[in-house]
Short mmCIF file of C-alpha atoms in Angstrom, two decimals:
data_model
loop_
_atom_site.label_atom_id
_atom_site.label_comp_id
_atom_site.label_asym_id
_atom_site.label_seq_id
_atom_site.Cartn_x
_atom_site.Cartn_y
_atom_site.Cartn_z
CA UNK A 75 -47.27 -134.13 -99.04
CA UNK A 76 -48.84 -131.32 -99.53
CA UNK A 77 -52.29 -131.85 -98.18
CA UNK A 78 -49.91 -132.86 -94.85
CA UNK A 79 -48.44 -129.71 -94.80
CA UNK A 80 -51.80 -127.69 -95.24
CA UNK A 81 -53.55 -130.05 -92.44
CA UNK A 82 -50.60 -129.63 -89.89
CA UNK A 83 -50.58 -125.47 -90.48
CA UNK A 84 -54.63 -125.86 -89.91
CA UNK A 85 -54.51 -128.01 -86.73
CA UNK A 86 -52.07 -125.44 -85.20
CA UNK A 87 -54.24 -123.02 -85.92
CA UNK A 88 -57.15 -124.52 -84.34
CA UNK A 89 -55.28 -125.57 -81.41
CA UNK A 90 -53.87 -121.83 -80.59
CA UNK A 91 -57.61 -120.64 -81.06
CA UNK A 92 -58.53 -122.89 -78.40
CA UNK A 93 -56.25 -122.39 -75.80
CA UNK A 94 -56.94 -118.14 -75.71
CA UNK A 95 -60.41 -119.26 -75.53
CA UNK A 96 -59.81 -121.48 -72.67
CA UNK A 97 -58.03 -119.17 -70.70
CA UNK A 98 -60.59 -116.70 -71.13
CA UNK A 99 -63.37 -118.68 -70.09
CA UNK A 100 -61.23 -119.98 -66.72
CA UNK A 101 -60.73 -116.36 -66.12
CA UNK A 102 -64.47 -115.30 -66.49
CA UNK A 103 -65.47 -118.46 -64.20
CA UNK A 104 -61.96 -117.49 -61.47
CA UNK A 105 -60.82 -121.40 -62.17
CA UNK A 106 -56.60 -122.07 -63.03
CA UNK A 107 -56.72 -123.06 -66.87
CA UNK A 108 -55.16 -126.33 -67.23
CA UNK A 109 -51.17 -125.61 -67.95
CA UNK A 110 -50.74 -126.82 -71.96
CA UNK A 111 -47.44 -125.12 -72.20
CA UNK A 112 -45.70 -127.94 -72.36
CA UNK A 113 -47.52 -129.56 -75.43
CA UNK A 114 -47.98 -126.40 -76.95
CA UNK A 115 -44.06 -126.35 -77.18
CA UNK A 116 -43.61 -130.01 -78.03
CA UNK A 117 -45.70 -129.10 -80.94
CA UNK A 118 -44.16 -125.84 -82.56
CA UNK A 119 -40.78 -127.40 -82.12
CA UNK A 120 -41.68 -130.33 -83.74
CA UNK A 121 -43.75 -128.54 -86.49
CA UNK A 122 -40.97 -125.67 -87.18
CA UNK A 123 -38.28 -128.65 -87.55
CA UNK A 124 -40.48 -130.42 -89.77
CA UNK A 125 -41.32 -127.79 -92.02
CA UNK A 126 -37.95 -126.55 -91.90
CA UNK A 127 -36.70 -130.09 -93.17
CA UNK A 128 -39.23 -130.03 -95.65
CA UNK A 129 -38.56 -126.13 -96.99
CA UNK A 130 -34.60 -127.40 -97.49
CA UNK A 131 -35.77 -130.94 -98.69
CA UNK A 132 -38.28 -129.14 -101.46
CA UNK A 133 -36.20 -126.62 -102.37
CA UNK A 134 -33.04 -129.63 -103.34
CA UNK A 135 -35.59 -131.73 -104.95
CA UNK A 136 -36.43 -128.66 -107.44
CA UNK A 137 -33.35 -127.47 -108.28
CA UNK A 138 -32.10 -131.11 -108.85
CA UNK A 139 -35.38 -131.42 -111.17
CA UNK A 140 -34.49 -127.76 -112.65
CA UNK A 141 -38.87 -127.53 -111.90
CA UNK A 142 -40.79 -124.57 -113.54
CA UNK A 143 -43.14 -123.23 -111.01
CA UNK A 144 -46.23 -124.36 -111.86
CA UNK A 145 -49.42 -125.74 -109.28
CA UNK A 146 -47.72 -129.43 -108.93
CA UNK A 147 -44.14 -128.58 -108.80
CA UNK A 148 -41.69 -128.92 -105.90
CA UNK A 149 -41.66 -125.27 -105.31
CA UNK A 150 -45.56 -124.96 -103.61
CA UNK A 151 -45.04 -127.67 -101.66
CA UNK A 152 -41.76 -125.71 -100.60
CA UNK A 153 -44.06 -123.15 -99.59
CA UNK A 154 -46.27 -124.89 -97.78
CA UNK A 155 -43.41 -126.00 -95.95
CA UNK A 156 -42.14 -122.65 -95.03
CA UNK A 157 -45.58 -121.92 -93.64
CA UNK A 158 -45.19 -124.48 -91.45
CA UNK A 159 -42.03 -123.30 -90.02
CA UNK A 160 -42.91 -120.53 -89.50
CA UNK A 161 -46.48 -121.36 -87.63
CA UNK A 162 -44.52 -124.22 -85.54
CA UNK A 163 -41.82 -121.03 -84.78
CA UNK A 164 -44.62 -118.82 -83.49
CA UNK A 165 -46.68 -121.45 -81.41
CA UNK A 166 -43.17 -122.24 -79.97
CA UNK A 167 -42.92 -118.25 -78.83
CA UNK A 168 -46.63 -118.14 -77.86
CA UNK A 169 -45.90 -120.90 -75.20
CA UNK A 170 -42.64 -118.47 -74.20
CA UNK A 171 -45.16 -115.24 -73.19
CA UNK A 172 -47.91 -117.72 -72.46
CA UNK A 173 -45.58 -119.37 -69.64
CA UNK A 174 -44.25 -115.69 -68.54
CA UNK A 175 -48.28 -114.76 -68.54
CA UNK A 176 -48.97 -117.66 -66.32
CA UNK A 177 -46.00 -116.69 -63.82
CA UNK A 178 -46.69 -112.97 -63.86
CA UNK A 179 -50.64 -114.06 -63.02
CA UNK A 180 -49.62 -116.64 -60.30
CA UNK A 181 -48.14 -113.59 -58.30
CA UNK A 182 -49.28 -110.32 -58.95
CA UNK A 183 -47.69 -107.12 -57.77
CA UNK A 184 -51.09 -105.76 -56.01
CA UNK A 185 -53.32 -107.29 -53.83
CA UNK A 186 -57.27 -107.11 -53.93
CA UNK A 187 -56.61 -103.34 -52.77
CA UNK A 188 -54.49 -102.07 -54.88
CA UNK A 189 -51.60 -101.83 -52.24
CA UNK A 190 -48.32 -103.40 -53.26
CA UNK A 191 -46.58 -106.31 -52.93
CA UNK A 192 -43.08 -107.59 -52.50
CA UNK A 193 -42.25 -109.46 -55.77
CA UNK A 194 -39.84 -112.17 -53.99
#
């Protein structure tokens, strides 16, 4: 369970890593980045839940169990689920300002100029 949680935090990692570097090479080429939004927010929903499930479930198994905390009790993996959460709660906001990014770039408030625009 453990090595589950640890690989999950890890891929989400990875996968936020990726998609800023996409962007910024489609902005250095002038190409539209391919919209992940959606996934992205499939995924931190998914992963907060999840770990949430797994913090509470952790937490009730170790108190049942009246567990010291020591390296193989119920407690670290509790942990491990927390981190979780909490990376599946901030991939779920990253897709938020990612999505108001992508609207704000679709129509920006100056042209090529630098006169302005009508924001309608």
């Amino acid at each position: 369970m453990l090595r589950d949680c640890y690989a999950a935090v890890t891929d989400m990692d990875l996968r936020l890593g990726t998609e800023v570097i996409h962007r910024e090479r489609c902005a250095r080429e002038g190409r539209t980045p391919i919209n992940h939004v959606m996934p992205l927010r499939v995924l931190g929903g998914t992963a907060f839940l999840a770990g949430l499930l797994g913090f509470i479930a952790m937490i009730a198994k170790a108190a049942e169990e009246k567990e010291q905390l020591t390296p193989d009790s119920h407690y670290l993996i509790a942990i491990w689920c927390f981190l979780l959460a909490k990376w599946g709660a901030i991939t779920y906001m990253f897709t938020d300002k990612l999505e108001r990014y992508d609207q704000d770039a679709a129509r920006p408030l100056l042209d090529s100029e630098g006169r302005s625009v009508s924001a309608v």
